[in-house]
Tab-separated table of C-alpha atoms and ligand atoms in Angstrom:
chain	number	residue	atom	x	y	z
A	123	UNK	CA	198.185	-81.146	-82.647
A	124	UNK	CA	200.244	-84.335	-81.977
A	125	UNK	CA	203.659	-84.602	-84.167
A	126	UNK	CA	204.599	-88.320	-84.731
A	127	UNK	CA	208.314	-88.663	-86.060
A	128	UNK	CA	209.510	-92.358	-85.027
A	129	UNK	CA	213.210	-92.133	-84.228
A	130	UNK	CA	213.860	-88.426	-85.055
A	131	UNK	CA	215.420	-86.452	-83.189
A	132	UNK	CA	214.213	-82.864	-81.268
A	133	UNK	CA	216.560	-80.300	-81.027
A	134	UNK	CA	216.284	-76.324	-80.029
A	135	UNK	CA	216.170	-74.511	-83.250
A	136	UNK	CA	219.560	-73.533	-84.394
A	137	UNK	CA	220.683	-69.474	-84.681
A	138	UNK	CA	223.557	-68.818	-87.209
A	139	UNK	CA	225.629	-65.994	-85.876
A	140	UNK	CA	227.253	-65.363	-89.101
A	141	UNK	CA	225.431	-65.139	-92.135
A	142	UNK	CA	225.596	-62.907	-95.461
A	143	UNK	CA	221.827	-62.275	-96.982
A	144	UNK	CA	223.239	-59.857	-99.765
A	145	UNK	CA	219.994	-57.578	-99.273
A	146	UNK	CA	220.122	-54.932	-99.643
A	147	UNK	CA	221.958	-54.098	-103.147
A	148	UNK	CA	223.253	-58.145	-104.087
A	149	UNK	CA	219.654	-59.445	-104.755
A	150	UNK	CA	220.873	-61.438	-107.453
A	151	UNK	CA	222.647	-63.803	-105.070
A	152	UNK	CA	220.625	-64.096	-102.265
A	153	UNK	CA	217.679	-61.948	-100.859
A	154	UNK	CA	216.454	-61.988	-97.203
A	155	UNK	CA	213.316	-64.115	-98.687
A	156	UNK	CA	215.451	-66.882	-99.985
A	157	UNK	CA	218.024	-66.771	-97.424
A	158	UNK	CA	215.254	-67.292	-94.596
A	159	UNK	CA	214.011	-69.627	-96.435
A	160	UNK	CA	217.698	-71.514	-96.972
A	161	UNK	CA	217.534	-71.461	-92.906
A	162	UNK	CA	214.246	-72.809	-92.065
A	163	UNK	CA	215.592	-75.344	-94.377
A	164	UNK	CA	218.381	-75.839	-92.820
A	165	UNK	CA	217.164	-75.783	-89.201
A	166	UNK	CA	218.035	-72.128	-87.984
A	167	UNK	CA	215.515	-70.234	-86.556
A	168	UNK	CA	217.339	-67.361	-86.096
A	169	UNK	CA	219.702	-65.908	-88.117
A	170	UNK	CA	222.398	-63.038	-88.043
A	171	UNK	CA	223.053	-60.749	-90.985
A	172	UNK	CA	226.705	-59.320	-91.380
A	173	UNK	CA	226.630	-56.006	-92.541
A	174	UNK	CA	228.620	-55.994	-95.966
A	175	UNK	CA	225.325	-55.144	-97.669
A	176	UNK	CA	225.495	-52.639	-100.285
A	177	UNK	CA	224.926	-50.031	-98.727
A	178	UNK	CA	226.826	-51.053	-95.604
A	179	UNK	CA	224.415	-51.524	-92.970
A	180	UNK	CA	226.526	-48.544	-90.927
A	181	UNK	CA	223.000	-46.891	-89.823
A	182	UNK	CA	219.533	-47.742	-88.071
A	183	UNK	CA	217.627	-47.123	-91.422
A	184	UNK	CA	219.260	-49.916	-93.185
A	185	UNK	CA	219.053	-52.053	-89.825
A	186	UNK	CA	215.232	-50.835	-90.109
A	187	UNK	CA	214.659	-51.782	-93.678
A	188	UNK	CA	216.302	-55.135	-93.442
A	189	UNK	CA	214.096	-55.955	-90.337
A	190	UNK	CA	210.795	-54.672	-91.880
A	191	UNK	CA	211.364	-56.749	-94.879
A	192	UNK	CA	211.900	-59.662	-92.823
A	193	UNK	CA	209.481	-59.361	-90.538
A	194	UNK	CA	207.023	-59.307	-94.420
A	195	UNK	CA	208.403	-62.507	-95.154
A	196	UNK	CA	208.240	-64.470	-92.234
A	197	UNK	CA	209.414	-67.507	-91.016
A	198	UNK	CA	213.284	-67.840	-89.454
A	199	UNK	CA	213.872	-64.396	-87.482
A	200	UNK	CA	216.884	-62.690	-88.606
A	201	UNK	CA	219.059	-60.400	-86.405
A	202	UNK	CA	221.038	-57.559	-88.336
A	203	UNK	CA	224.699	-56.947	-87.520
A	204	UNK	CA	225.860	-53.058	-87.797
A	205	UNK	CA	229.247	-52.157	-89.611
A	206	UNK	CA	231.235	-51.080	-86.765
A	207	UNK	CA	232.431	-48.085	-88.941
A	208	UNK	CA	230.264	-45.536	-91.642
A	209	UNK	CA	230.528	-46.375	-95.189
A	210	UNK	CA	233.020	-49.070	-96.942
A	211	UNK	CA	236.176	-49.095	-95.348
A	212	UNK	CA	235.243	-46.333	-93.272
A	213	UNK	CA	237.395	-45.297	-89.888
A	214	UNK	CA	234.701	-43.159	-88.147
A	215	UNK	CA	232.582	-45.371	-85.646
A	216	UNK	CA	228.596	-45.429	-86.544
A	217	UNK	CA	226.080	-44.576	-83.895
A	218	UNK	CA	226.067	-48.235	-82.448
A	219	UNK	CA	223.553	-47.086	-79.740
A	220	UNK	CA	220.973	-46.198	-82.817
A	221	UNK	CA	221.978	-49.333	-84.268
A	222	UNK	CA	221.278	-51.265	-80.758
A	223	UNK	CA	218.297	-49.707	-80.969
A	224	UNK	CA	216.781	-50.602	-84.204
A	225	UNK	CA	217.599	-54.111	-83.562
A	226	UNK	CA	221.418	-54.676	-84.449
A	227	UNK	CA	222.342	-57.761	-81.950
A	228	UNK	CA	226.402	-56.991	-82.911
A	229	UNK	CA	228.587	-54.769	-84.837
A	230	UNK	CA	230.948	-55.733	-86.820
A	231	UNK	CA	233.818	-55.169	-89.467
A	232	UNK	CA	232.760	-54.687	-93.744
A	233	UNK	CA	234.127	-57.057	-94.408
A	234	UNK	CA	237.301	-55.954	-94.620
A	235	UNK	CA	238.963	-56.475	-90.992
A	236	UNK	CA	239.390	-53.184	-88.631
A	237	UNK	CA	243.378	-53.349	-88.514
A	238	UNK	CA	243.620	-49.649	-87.231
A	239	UNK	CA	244.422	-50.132	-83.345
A	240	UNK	CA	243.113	-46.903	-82.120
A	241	UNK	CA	239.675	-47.296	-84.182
A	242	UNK	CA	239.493	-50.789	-82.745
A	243	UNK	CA	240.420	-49.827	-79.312
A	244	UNK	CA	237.463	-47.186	-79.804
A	245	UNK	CA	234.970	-49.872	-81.183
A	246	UNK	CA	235.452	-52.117	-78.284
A	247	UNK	CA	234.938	-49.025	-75.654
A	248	UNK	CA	231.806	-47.490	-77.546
A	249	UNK	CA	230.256	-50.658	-78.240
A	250	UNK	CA	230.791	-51.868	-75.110
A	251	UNK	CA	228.417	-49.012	-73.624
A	252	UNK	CA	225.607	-50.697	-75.571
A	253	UNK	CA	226.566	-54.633	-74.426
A	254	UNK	CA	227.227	-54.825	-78.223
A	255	UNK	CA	230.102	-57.927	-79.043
A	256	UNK	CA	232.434	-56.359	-81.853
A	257	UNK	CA	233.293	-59.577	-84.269
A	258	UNK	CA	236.360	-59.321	-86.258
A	259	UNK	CA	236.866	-61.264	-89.624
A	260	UNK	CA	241.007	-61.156	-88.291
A	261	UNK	CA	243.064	-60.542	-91.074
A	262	UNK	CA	246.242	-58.229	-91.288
A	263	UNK	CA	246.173	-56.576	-95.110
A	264	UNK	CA	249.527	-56.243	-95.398
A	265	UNK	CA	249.993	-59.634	-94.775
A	266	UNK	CA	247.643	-60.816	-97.408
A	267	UNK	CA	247.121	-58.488	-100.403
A	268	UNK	CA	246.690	-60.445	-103.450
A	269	UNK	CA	246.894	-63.798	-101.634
A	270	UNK	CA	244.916	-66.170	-103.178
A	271	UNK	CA	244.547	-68.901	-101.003
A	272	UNK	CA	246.380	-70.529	-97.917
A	273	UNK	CA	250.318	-70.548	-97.666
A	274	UNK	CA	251.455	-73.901	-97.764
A	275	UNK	CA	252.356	-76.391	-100.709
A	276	UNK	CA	249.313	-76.363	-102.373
A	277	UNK	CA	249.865	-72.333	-103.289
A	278	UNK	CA	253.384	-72.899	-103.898
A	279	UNK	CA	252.250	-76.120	-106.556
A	280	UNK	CA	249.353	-74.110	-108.166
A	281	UNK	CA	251.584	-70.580	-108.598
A	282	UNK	CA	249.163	-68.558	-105.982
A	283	UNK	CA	250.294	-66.468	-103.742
A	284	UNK	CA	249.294	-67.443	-100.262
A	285	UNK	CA	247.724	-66.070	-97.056
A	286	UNK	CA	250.062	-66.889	-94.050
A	287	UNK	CA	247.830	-68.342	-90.960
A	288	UNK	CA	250.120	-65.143	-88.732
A	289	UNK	CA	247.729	-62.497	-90.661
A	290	UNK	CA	244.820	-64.049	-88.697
A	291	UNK	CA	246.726	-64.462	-85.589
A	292	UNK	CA	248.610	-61.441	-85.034
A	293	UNK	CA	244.994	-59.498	-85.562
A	294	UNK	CA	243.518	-61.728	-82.921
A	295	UNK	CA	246.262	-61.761	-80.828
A	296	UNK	CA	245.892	-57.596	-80.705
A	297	UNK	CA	242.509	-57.449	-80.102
A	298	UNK	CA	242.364	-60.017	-77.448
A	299	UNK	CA	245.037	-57.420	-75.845
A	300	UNK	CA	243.086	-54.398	-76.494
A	301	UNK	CA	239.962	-56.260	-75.470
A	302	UNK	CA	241.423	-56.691	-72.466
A	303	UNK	CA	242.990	-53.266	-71.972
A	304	UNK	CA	238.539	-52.076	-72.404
A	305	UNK	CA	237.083	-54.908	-70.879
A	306	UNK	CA	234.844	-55.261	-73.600
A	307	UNK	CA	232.932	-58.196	-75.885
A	308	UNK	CA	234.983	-59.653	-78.667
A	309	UNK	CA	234.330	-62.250	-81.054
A	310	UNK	CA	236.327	-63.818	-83.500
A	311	UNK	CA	234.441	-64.799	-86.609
A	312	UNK	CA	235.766	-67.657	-88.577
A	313	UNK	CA	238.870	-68.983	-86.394
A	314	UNK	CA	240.902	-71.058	-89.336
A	315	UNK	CA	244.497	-71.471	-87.485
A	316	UNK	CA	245.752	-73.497	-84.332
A	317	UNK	CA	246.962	-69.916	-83.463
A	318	UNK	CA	243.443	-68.346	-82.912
A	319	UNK	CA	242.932	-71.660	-81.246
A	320	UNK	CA	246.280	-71.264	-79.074
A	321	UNK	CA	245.408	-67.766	-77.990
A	322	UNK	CA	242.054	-67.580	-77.280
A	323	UNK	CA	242.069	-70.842	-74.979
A	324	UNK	CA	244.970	-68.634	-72.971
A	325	UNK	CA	242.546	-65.709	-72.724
A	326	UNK	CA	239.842	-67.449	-71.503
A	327	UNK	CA	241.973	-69.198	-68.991
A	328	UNK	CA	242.532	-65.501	-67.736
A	329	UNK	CA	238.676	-64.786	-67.527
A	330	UNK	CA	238.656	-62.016	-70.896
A	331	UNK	CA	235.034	-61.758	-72.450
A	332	UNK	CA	236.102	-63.444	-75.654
A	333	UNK	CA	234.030	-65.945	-78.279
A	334	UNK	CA	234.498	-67.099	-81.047
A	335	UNK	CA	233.157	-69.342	-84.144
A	336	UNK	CA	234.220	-71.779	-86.732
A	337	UNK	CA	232.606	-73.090	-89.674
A	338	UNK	CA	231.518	-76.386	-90.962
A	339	UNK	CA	234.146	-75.930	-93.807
A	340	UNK	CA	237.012	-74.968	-91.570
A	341	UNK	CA	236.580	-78.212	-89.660
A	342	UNK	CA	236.113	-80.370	-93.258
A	343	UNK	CA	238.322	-79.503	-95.693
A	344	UNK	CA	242.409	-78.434	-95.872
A	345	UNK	CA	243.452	-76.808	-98.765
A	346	UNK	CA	244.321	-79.638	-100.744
A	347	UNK	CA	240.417	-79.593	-101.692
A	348	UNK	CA	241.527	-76.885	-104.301
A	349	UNK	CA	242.455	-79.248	-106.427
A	350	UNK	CA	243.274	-77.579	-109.771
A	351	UNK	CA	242.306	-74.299	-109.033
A	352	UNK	CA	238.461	-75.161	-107.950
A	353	UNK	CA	236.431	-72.102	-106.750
A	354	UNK	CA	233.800	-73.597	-104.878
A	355	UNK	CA	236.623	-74.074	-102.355
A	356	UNK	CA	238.494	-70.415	-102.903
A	357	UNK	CA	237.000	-69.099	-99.175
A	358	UNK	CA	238.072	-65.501	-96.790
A	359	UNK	CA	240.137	-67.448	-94.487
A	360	UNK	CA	241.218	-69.801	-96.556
A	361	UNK	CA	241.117	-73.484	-96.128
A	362	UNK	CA	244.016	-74.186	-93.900
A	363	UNK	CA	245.805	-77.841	-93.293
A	364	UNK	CA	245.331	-80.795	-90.994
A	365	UNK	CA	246.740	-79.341	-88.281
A	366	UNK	CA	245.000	-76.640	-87.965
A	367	UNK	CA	241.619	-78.507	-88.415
A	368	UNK	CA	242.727	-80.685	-85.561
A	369	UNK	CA	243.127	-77.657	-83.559
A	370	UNK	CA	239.546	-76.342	-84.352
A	371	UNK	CA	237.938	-79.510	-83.626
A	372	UNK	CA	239.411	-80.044	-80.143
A	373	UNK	CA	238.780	-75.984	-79.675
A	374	UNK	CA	235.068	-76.685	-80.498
A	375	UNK	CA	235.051	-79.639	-78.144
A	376	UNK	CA	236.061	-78.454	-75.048
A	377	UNK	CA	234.559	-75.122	-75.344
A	378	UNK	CA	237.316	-72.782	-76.516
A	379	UNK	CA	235.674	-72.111	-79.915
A	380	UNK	CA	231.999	-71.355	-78.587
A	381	UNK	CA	229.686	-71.554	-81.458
A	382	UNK	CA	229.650	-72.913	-84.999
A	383	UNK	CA	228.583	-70.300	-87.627
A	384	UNK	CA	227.846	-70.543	-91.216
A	385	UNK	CA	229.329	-67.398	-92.721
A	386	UNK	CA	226.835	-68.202	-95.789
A	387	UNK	CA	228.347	-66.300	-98.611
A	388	UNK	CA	226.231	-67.045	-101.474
A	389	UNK	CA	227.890	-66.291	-104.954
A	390	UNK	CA	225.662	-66.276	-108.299
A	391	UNK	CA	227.720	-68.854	-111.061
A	392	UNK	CA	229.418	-65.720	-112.975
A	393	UNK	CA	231.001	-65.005	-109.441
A	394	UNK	CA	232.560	-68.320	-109.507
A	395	UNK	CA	232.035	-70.003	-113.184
A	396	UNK	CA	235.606	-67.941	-114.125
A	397	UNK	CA	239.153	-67.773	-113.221
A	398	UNK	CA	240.391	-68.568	-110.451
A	399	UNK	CA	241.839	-65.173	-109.669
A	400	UNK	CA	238.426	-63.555	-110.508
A	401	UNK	CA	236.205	-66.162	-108.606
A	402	UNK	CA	234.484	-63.994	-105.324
A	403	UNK	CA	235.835	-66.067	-102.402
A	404	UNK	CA	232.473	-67.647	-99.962
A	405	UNK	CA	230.882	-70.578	-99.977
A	406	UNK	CA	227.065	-71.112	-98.863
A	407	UNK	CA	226.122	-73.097	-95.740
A	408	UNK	CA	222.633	-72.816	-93.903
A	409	UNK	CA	221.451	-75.750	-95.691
A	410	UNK	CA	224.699	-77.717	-95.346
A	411	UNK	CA	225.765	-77.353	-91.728
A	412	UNK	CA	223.631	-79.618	-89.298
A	413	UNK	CA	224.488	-82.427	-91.866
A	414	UNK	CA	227.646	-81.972	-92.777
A	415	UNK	CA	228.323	-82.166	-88.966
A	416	UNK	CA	226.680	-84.819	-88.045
A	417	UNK	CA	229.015	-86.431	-90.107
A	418	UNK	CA	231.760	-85.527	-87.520
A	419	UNK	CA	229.752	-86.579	-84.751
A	420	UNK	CA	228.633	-89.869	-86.582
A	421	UNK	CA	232.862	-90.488	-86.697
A	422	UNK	CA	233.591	-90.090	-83.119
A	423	UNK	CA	235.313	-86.289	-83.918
A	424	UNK	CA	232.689	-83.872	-81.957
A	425	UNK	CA	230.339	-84.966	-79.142
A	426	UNK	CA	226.917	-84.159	-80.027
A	427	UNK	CA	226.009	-82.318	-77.240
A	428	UNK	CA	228.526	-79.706	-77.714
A	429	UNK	CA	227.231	-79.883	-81.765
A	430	UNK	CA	223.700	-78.498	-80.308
A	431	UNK	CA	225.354	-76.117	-77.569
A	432	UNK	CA	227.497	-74.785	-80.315
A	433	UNK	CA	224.260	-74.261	-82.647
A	434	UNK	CA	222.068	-73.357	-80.121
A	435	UNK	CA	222.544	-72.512	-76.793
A	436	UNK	CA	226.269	-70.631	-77.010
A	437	UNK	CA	225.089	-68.268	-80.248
A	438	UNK	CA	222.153	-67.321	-78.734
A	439	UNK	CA	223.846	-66.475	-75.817
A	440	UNK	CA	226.529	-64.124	-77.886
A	441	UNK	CA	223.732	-62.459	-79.576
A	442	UNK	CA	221.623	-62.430	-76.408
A	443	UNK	CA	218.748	-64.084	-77.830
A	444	UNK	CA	216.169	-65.484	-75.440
A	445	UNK	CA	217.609	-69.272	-74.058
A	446	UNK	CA	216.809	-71.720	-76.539
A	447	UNK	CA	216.591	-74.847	-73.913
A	448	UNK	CA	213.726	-76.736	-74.277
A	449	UNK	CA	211.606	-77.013	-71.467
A	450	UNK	CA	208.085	-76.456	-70.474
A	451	UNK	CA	206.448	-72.821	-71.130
A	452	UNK	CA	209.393	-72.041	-73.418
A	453	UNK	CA	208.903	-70.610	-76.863
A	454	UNK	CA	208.413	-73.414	-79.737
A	455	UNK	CA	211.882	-72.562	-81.349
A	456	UNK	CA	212.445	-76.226	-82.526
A	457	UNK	CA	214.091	-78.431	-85.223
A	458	UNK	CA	213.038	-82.334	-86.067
A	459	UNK	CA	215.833	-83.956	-87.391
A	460	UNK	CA	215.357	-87.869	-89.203
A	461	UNK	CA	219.271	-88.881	-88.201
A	462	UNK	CA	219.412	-91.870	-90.115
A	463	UNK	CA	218.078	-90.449	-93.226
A	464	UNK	CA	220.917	-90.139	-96.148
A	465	UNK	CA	220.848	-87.736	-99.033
A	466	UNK	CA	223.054	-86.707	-101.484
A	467	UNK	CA	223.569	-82.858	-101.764
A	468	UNK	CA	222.056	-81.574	-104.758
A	469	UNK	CA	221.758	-77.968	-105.900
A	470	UNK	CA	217.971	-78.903	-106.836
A	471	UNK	CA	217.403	-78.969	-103.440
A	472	UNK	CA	218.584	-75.748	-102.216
A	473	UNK	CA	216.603	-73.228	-101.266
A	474	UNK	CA	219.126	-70.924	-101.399
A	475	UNK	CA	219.016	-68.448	-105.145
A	476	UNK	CA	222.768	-69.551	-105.281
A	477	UNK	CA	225.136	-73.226	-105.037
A	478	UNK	CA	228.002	-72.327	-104.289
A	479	UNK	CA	229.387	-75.088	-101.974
A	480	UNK	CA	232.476	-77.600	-102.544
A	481	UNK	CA	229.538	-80.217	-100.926
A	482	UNK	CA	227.416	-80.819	-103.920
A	483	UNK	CA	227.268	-84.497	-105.022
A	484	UNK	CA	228.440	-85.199	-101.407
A	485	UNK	CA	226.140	-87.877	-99.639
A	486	UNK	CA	225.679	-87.288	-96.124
A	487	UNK	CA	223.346	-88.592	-93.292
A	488	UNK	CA	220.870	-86.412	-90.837
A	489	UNK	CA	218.154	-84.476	-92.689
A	490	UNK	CA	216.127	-81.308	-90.957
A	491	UNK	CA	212.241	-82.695	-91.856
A	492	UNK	CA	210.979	-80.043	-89.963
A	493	UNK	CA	211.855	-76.340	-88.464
A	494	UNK	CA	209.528	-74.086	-85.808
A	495	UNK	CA	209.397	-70.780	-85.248
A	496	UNK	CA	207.462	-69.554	-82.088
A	497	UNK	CA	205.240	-72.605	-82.417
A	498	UNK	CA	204.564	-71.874	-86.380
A	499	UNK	CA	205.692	-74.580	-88.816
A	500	UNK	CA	208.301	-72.671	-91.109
A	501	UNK	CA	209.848	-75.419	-93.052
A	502	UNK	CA	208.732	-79.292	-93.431
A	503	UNK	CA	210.157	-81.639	-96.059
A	504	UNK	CA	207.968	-84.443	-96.168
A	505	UNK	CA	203.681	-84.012	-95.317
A	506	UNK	CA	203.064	-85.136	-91.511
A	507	UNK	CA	201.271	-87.693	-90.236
A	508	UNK	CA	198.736	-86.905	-86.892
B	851	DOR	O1	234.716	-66.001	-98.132
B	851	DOR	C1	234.087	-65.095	-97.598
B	851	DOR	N1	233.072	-64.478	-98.234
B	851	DOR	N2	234.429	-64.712	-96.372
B	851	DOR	C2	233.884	-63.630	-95.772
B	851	DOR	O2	234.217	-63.354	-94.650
B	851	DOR	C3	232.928	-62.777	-96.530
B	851	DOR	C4	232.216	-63.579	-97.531
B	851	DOR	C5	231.347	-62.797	-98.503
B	851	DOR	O3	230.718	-61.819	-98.100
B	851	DOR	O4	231.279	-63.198	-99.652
């Protein structure tokens, strides 16, 4: 079969290290059909699930169950992430090596960040035994109950109280010590602050097995986008300031921050159509990211070749998913791109159950036409010529 796509572009398909499918127990705002579905749109074809499922997935039957009914549906693989601890807000560790076993490619908080030392000093050395990565969404509590949004002038202007970049750095900055102190695999999901920035380019400098991600709306948007108390843009970190995406963008160029993730967080319109105070913070992203990006290449702020590592090559690695480099004999993991093609962002064409995103009416340029799987055709937009 002979593909003909004048001037696209072929890139390894892109794996999501951070994504939140809602199934089981959330079905109503995203189900692991229309969430695979939102990838293959979007270009992934592989996906991991964070475990702040309802129930938590904390054991290997919910890892099981999630896999099984993926593995019905088809199309974009998706990779579960255990709970590093049993039940909601739990402190006992779950049986990671079970976990591991079913299929879990990472364990990681709830949800709510780990900020007990001696459990996370206990994660790192248990999950270690099992090559699992522990990702942390770092943020101290007592630095940010009831905070609303980020500190800065746009809390202080809008009467919210505000979440202080040093909650996200001081948890980093302790588990890049006790990481250290076990030797083990850490990952920092969502980096938001030149801090995280600051500190993990030092502990890479001194050879610690740290990663980390950032997503497409960390390195867009400062918290001005708020507006008047918009909740499309109310996001777990908050959107920071200029600074701090200036920080994240040179992190993500020269290899500090690893990997772009998505942290999808799809949120049905009663979760967000209400006050601002109400409003479930997340935004959605699989179907957003490669073009919302391109954008930053297409201004001279990100190389592309570290856009595809960082989408490709580096998550795949975290998650130790088989290299996605394409060469001869490899697996056909791929994703056509038209990168010329502009398109205005439209919640009529999401694939995704919910819209969610601070993006729509946004007109961007780069369109996925067409996503593989293992040589399968998973997602086309337009019919192929041949
Ligand atoms: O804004 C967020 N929403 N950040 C997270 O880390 C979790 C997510 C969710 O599950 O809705």
């Amino acid at each position: 079969q002979v593909i003909t796509a004048p001037g696209a572009w072929l890139l390894p398909g892109l794996v999501d290290l951070h994504a939140h499918l809602r199934e089981p127990g959330q079905e109503y705002k995203e189900d692991i059909r229309s969430g695979l579905a939102a990838a293959a749109a979007g270009g992934f074809t592989d996906i991991c699930a964070m475990p702040n499922t309802l129930p938590v997935n904390d054991s290997r039957m919910v890892t099981e169950a999630m896999l099984a009914r993926a593995h019905e549906v088809g199309g974009t693989r998706l990779h579960p992430i255990g709970a590093i601890t049993v039940g909601q807000r739990g402190e006992s560790l779950t049986e990671m090596g079970d976990l591991r076993e079913a299929g879990a490619v990472a364990v990681s908080d709830d949800g709510r960040c780990v900020t007990n030392s001696a459990v996370m000093r206990r994660a790192l050395e248990y999950a270690s035994v099992f090559d699992l990565p522990v990702i942390q969404h770092a943020e101290d509590h007592a630095l940010t109950e009831g905070a609303q949004m980020h500190e800065g002038s746009v809390s202080t202007r809008l009467g919210l109280r505000g979440w202080p970049r040093v909650a996200e750095d001081i948890i980093v900055s302790r588990d890049l010590l006790l990481a250290e102190y076990t030797g083990a695999r850490y990952h920092v999901a969502h980096a938001s602050t030149e801090g995280t920035v600051r500190l993990l380019r030092e502990a890479k400098s001194r050879g610690l097995r740290v990663t980390a991600e950032v997503t497409p709306h960390h390195l867009l948007l400062t918290h001005e986008a708020v507006g008047l108390y918009d909740t499309a843009c109310k996001v777990n970190p908050p959107l920071r300031e200029q600074r701090d995406i200036e920080a994240l963008r040179q992190g993500l160029a020269d290899g500090t921050i690893d990997a772009v993730a998505t942290d999808h967080a799809p949120h049905a319109t009663i979760d967000k159509g209400c006050e601002w105070s109400e409003a479930k913070p997340g935004m959605i992203g699989l179907e957003l990211c490669l073009p919302l990006l391109l954008g930053l290449v297409a201004e001279g702020a990100l190389p592309l070749a570290r856009l595809v590592t960082s989408l490709t090559q580096a998550p795949a690695g975290i998650a130790r998913l088989p290299d996605k480099r394409i060469r001869e004999g490899a697996r056909a993991d791929l994703v056509l791109i038209d990168p010329e093609e502009r398109w205005t962002i439209d919640a009529s064409c999401l694939r995704s159950k919910s819209h969610n995103t601070p993006f729509l009416g946004r007109t961007v340029k780069g369109r996925v036409k067409m996503t593989m799987v293992a040589g399968n055709v998973v997602f086309e937009s337009t019919p192929r010529s041949s």
